[in-house]
Amino acid sequence: MTQKILILNGPNLNLLGTREPEIYGKETLADIEKQCKALAKTLKLEVDFRQSNHEGELVEWIQEARKGFGGLIINAGAYTHTSVALRDALLALQIPIVEVHLSNLFKREEFRHHSYISAVAKGLICGFGGQGYKLALETFKAK
Ligand code: CA2
């Protein structure tokens, strides 16, 4: 059976490609989604790609991942650094979680160095722009 992977994106990531290309690159979120879906086909995975600016909606989507999904890739945007609610929802999952960030958090402001998600994720990929999502998908390659 094809494994389904949920890819969640947090606040302001819908603005990708419109500002700060030196930090986040020139790609839009739609470009990244397209590339993830193309790669997923070759990996025999199915991708469900979503973005929300609302913490509660992200919590609900994480809860939804408890049924029918084999893995979760999450770029929680700024909620990475603030949200105990997202961390608690992630803790209730029994599937592997990969945390992704476009930018290298550790080259940036101190407040971005702490993530509420990293300790509950299997791993963290940051600093590779949109390519990071594809690297994360590779970790779910069918064996
Ligand atoms: O590097 C990442 O992927 C981040 O998750 C992006 C978040 C930031 O708060 C995290 O610290 C690191 C910000 C996403 C906002 O992206 C924009 C892109 C273009 C224009 C405006 C916002």
PDB file of C-alpha atoms and ligand atoms in Angstrom:
ATOM      1  CA  MET A   1       0.000   0.000   0.000  1.00  0.00           C
ATOM      2  CA  THR A   2       1.256   3.518  -0.806  1.00  0.00           C
ATOM      3  CA  GLN A   3       2.395   5.328   2.315  1.00  0.00           C
ATOM      4  CA  LYS A   4       0.751   8.715   2.853  1.00  0.00           C
ATOM      5  CA  ILE A   5       2.922  11.573   4.133  1.00  0.00           C
ATOM      6  CA  LEU A   6       1.402  14.731   5.560  1.00  0.00           C
ATOM      7  CA  ILE A   7       3.423  17.915   4.968  1.00  0.00           C
ATOM      8  CA  LEU A   8       2.381  20.844   7.162  1.00  0.00           C
ATOM      9  CA  ASN A   9       3.445  24.457   6.832  1.00  0.00           C
ATOM     10  CA  GLY A  10       2.854  27.134   9.429  1.00  0.00           C
ATOM     11  CA  PRO A  11       2.260  30.889   9.461  1.00  0.00           C
ATOM     12  CA  ASN A  12       3.427  33.207   6.711  1.00  0.00           C
ATOM     13  CA  LEU A  13       4.898  30.427   4.602  1.00  0.00           C
ATOM     14  CA  ASN A  14       2.174  31.265   2.056  1.00  0.00           C
ATOM     15  CA  LEU A  15       4.232  34.441   1.433  1.00  0.00           C
ATOM     16  CA  LEU A  16       7.290  32.560   0.232  1.00  0.00           C
ATOM     17  CA  GLY A  17       8.791  33.930  -2.945  1.00  0.00           C
ATOM     18  CA  THR A  18       7.393  37.414  -2.363  1.00  0.00           C
ATOM     19  CA  ARG A  19       9.949  38.827   0.135  1.00  0.00           C
ATOM     20  CA  GLU A  20      13.279  38.077   1.808  1.00  0.00           C
ATOM     21  CA  PRO A  21      14.618  35.817  -0.979  1.00  0.00           C
ATOM     22  CA  GLU A  22      18.098  36.099   0.575  1.00  0.00           C
ATOM     23  CA  ILE A  23      16.789  34.165   3.609  1.00  0.00           C
ATOM     24  CA  TYR A  24      14.020  31.963   2.218  1.00  0.00           C
ATOM     25  CA  GLY A  25      14.891  31.630  -1.488  1.00  0.00           C
ATOM     26  CA  LYS A  26      12.864  32.546  -4.569  1.00  0.00           C
ATOM     27  CA  GLU A  27      10.586  29.526  -4.702  1.00  0.00           C
ATOM     28  CA  THR A  28       6.933  29.830  -3.756  1.00  0.00           C
ATOM     29  CA  LEU A  29       5.227  27.290  -1.505  1.00  0.00           C
ATOM     30  CA  ALA A  30       3.313  26.098  -4.581  1.00  0.00           C
ATOM     31  CA  ASP A  31       6.679  25.396  -6.315  1.00  0.00           C
ATOM     32  CA  ILE A  32       7.814  23.358  -3.298  1.00  0.00           C
ATOM     33  CA  GLU A  33       4.520  21.451  -3.235  1.00  0.00           C
ATOM     34  CA  LYS A  34       4.864  20.607  -6.935  1.00  0.00           C
ATOM     35  CA  GLN A  35       8.420  19.323  -6.442  1.00  0.00           C
ATOM     36  CA  CYS A  36       7.416  17.261  -3.403  1.00  0.00           C
ATOM     37  CA  LYS A  37       4.549  15.661  -5.326  1.00  0.00           C
ATOM     38  CA  ALA A  38       6.814  14.832  -8.277  1.00  0.00           C
ATOM     39  CA  LEU A  39       9.434  13.257  -5.996  1.00  0.00           C
ATOM     40  CA  ALA A  40       6.766  11.396  -4.015  1.00  0.00           C
ATOM     41  CA  LYS A  41       5.693   9.592  -7.203  1.00  0.00           C
ATOM     42  CA  THR A  42       9.206   8.270  -7.776  1.00  0.00           C
ATOM     43  CA  LEU A  43       9.426   7.196  -4.117  1.00  0.00           C
ATOM     44  CA  LYS A  44       6.010   5.515  -4.264  1.00  0.00           C
ATOM     45  CA  LEU A  45       4.664   7.863  -1.618  1.00  0.00           C
ATOM     46  CA  GLU A  46       1.532   9.982  -1.537  1.00  0.00           C
ATOM     47  CA  VAL A  47       1.830  13.552  -0.303  1.00  0.00           C
ATOM     48  CA  ASP A  48      -0.838  15.727   1.316  1.00  0.00           C
ATOM     49  CA  PHE A  49       0.615  19.267   1.431  1.00  0.00           C
ATOM     50  CA  ARG A  50      -1.055  21.981   3.556  1.00  0.00           C
ATOM     51  CA  GLN A  51      -0.406  25.458   4.977  1.00  0.00           C
ATOM     52  CA  SER A  52      -2.185  27.392   7.704  1.00  0.00           C
ATOM     53  CA  ASN A  53      -1.645  30.671   9.533  1.00  0.00           C
ATOM     54  CA  HIS A  54      -3.688  29.352  12.484  1.00  0.00           C
ATOM     55  CA  GLU A  55      -2.184  27.389  15.370  1.00  0.00           C
ATOM     56  CA  GLY A  56      -5.452  25.558  16.171  1.00  0.00           C
ATOM     57  CA  GLU A  57      -5.870  24.410  12.581  1.00  0.00           C
ATOM     58  CA  LEU A  58      -2.321  23.026  12.607  1.00  0.00           C
ATOM     59  CA  VAL A  59      -3.117  21.192  15.883  1.00  0.00           C
ATOM     60  CA  GLU A  60      -6.202  19.654  14.249  1.00  0.00           C
ATOM     61  CA  TRP A  61      -4.223  18.562  11.200  1.00  0.00           C
ATOM     62  CA  ILE A  62      -1.539  16.979  13.417  1.00  0.00           C
ATOM     63  CA  GLN A  63      -4.297  15.074  15.246  1.00  0.00           C
ATOM     64  CA  GLU A  64      -5.685  13.966  11.871  1.00  0.00           C
ATOM     65  CA  ALA A  65      -2.277  12.449  11.066  1.00  0.00           C
ATOM     66  CA  ARG A  66      -2.932   9.764  13.721  1.00  0.00           C
ATOM     67  CA  LYS A  67      -5.118   7.983  11.172  1.00  0.00           C
ATOM     68  CA  GLY A  68      -3.941   6.864   7.761  1.00  0.00           C
ATOM     69  CA  PHE A  69      -0.606   8.673   7.577  1.00  0.00           C
ATOM     70  CA  GLY A  70       2.800   6.990   7.705  1.00  0.00           C
ATOM     71  CA  GLY A  71       4.790  10.130   8.443  1.00  0.00           C
ATOM     72  CA  LEU A  72       4.669  13.851   9.066  1.00  0.00           C
ATOM     73  CA  ILE A  73       6.955  16.581   7.739  1.00  0.00           C
ATOM     74  CA  ILE A  74       6.476  19.920   9.467  1.00  0.00           C
ATOM     75  CA  ASN A  75       7.740  23.436   8.993  1.00  0.00           C
ATOM     76  CA  ALA A  76       5.844  25.161  11.781  1.00  0.00           C
ATOM     77  CA  GLY A  77       7.252  28.591  10.888  1.00  0.00           C
ATOM     78  CA  ALA A  78       7.392  30.943  13.881  1.00  0.00           C
ATOM     79  CA  TYR A  79       5.214  28.547  15.967  1.00  0.00           C
ATOM     80  CA  THR A  80       8.352  26.376  16.106  1.00  0.00           C
ATOM     81  CA  HIS A  81       9.710  28.768  18.710  1.00  0.00           C
ATOM     82  CA  THR A  82       6.525  29.398  20.688  1.00  0.00           C
ATOM     83  CA  SER A  83       3.998  26.570  20.543  1.00  0.00           C
ATOM     84  CA  VAL A  84       3.616  24.076  23.373  1.00  0.00           C
ATOM     85  CA  ALA A  85       0.246  23.189  21.770  1.00  0.00           C
ATOM     86  CA  LEU A  86       1.911  21.953  18.577  1.00  0.00           C
ATOM     87  CA  ARG A  87       4.494  20.018  20.595  1.00  0.00           C
ATOM     88  CA  ASP A  88       1.771  18.324  22.680  1.00  0.00           C
ATOM     89  CA  ALA A  89      -0.153  17.372  19.526  1.00  0.00           C
ATOM     90  CA  LEU A  90       3.041  15.969  17.960  1.00  0.00           C
ATOM     91  CA  LEU A  91       3.732  13.947  21.121  1.00  0.00           C
ATOM     92  CA  ALA A  92       0.446  12.095  20.589  1.00  0.00           C
ATOM     93  CA  LEU A  93       1.641  10.824  17.177  1.00  0.00           C
ATOM     94  CA  GLN A  94       3.203   7.429  16.750  1.00  0.00           C
ATOM     95  CA  ILE A  95       4.549   8.049  13.244  1.00  0.00           C
ATOM     96  CA  PRO A  96       7.971   9.534  12.402  1.00  0.00           C
ATOM     97  CA  ILE A  97       8.101  13.331  12.368  1.00  0.00           C
ATOM     98  CA  VAL A  98      10.682  15.281  10.387  1.00  0.00           C
ATOM     99  CA  GLU A  99      11.113  18.977  11.201  1.00  0.00           C
ATOM    100  CA  VAL A 100      12.085  21.165   8.242  1.00  0.00           C
ATOM    101  CA  HIS A 101      13.144  24.807   7.990  1.00  0.00           C
ATOM    102  CA  LEU A 102      14.157  26.660   4.877  1.00  0.00           C
ATOM    103  CA  SER A 103      16.735  28.766   6.690  1.00  0.00           C
ATOM    104  CA  ASN A 104      19.542  27.696   9.006  1.00  0.00           C
ATOM    105  CA  LEU A 105      18.002  28.616  12.368  1.00  0.00           C
ATOM    106  CA  PHE A 106      21.390  28.584  14.085  1.00  0.00           C
ATOM    107  CA  LYS A 107      22.820  31.311  11.838  1.00  0.00           C
ATOM    108  CA  ARG A 108      19.926  33.582  12.753  1.00  0.00           C
ATOM    109  CA  GLU A 109      18.611  35.432  15.820  1.00  0.00           C
ATOM    110  CA  GLU A 110      18.988  33.707  19.194  1.00  0.00           C
ATOM    111  CA  PHE A 111      15.187  33.312  19.617  1.00  0.00           C
ATOM    112  CA  ARG A 112      15.136  31.031  16.558  1.00  0.00           C
ATOM    113  CA  HIS A 113      17.702  28.654  18.087  1.00  0.00           C
ATOM    114  CA  HIS A 114      15.119  26.998  20.305  1.00  0.00           C
ATOM    115  CA  SER A 115      12.472  24.735  18.806  1.00  0.00           C
ATOM    116  CA  TYR A 116       9.588  23.129  20.727  1.00  0.00           C
ATOM    117  CA  ILE A 117       9.435  20.544  17.938  1.00  0.00           C
ATOM    118  CA  SER A 118      13.000  19.211  17.621  1.00  0.00           C
ATOM    119  CA  ALA A 119      12.889  17.056  20.772  1.00  0.00           C
ATOM    120  CA  VAL A 120       9.753  15.235  19.587  1.00  0.00           C
ATOM    121  CA  ALA A 121      10.898  14.840  15.966  1.00  0.00           C
ATOM    122  CA  LYS A 122      12.964  12.026  14.540  1.00  0.00           C
ATOM    123  CA  GLY A 123      15.243  14.575  12.911  1.00  0.00           C
ATOM    124  CA  LEU A 124      15.700  18.148  11.779  1.00  0.00           C
ATOM    125  CA  ILE A 125      16.677  19.492   8.361  1.00  0.00           C
ATOM    126  CA  CYS A 126      17.377  23.218   8.103  1.00  0.00           C
ATOM    127  CA  GLY A 127      19.266  25.591   5.862  1.00  0.00           C
ATOM    128  CA  PHE A 128      18.674  23.917   2.481  1.00  0.00           C
ATOM    129  CA  GLY A 129      15.704  25.985   1.296  1.00  0.00           C
ATOM    130  CA  GLY A 130      12.954  24.068  -0.499  1.00  0.00           C
ATOM    131  CA  GLN A 131      15.328  21.160  -1.054  1.00  0.00           C
ATOM    132  CA  GLY A 132      14.962  20.375   2.659  1.00  0.00           C
ATOM    133  CA  TYR A 133      11.408  19.144   2.079  1.00  0.00           C
ATOM    134  CA  LYS A 134      12.675  16.705  -0.557  1.00  0.00           C
ATOM    135  CA  LEU A 135      15.455  15.483   1.730  1.00  0.00           C
ATOM    136  CA  ALA A 136      12.794  14.897   4.393  1.00  0.00           C
ATOM    137  CA  LEU A 137      10.637  12.936   1.929  1.00  0.00           C
ATOM    138  CA  GLU A 138      13.614  10.739   1.025  1.00  0.00           C
ATOM    139  CA  THR A 139      13.694   9.544   4.632  1.00  0.00           C
ATOM    140  CA  PHE A 140      10.274   7.916   4.042  1.00  0.00           C
ATOM    141  CA  LYS A 141      11.340   6.068   0.889  1.00  0.00           C
ATOM    142  CA  ALA A 142       9.579   2.701   0.638  1.00  0.00           C
ATOM    143  CA  LYS A 143      11.907  -0.144   1.625  1.00  0.00           C
TER     144      LYS A 143
HETATM  145  O1  CA2 B   1      13.297  28.897   7.947  1.00  0.00           O
HETATM  146  C1  CA2 B   1      12.129  28.530   8.083  1.00  0.00           C
HETATM  147  O2  CA2 B   1      11.579  27.705   7.357  1.00  0.00           O
HETATM  148  C2  CA2 B   1      11.261  29.182   9.192  1.00  0.00           C
HETATM  149  O3  CA2 B   1      10.395  28.183   9.704  1.00  0.00           O
HETATM  150  C3  CA2 B   1      10.459  30.285   8.518  1.00  0.00           C
HETATM  151  C4  CA2 B   1       9.639  31.122   9.505  1.00  0.00           C
HETATM  152  C5  CA2 B   1      10.508  31.601  10.665  1.00  0.00           C
HETATM  153  O4  CA2 B   1       9.710  32.273  11.618  1.00  0.00           O
HETATM  154  C6  CA2 B   1      11.234  30.446  11.336  1.00  0.00           C
HETATM  155  O5  CA2 B   1      12.064  30.972  12.362  1.00  0.00           O
HETATM  156  C7  CA2 B   1      12.104  29.703  10.329  1.00  0.00           C
HETATM  157  C8  CA2 B   1       9.052  32.337   8.803  1.00  0.00           C
HETATM  158  C9  CA2 B   1       8.232  32.042   7.600  1.00  0.00           C
HETATM  159  C10 CA2 B   1       7.840  33.340   6.944  1.00  0.00           C
HETATM  160  O6  CA2 B   1       8.284  33.307   5.618  1.00  0.00           O
HETATM  161  C11 CA2 B   1       8.185  34.427   4.852  1.00  0.00           C
HETATM  162  C12 CA2 B   1       8.669  34.321   3.580  1.00  0.00           C
HETATM  163  C13 CA2 B   1       8.617  35.386   2.740  1.00  0.00           C
HETATM  164  C14 CA2 B   1       8.065  36.573   3.165  1.00  0.00           C
HETATM  165  C15 CA2 B   1       7.576  36.686   4.441  1.00  0.00           C
HETATM  166  C16 CA2 B   1       7.620  35.602   5.291  1.00  0.00           C
END
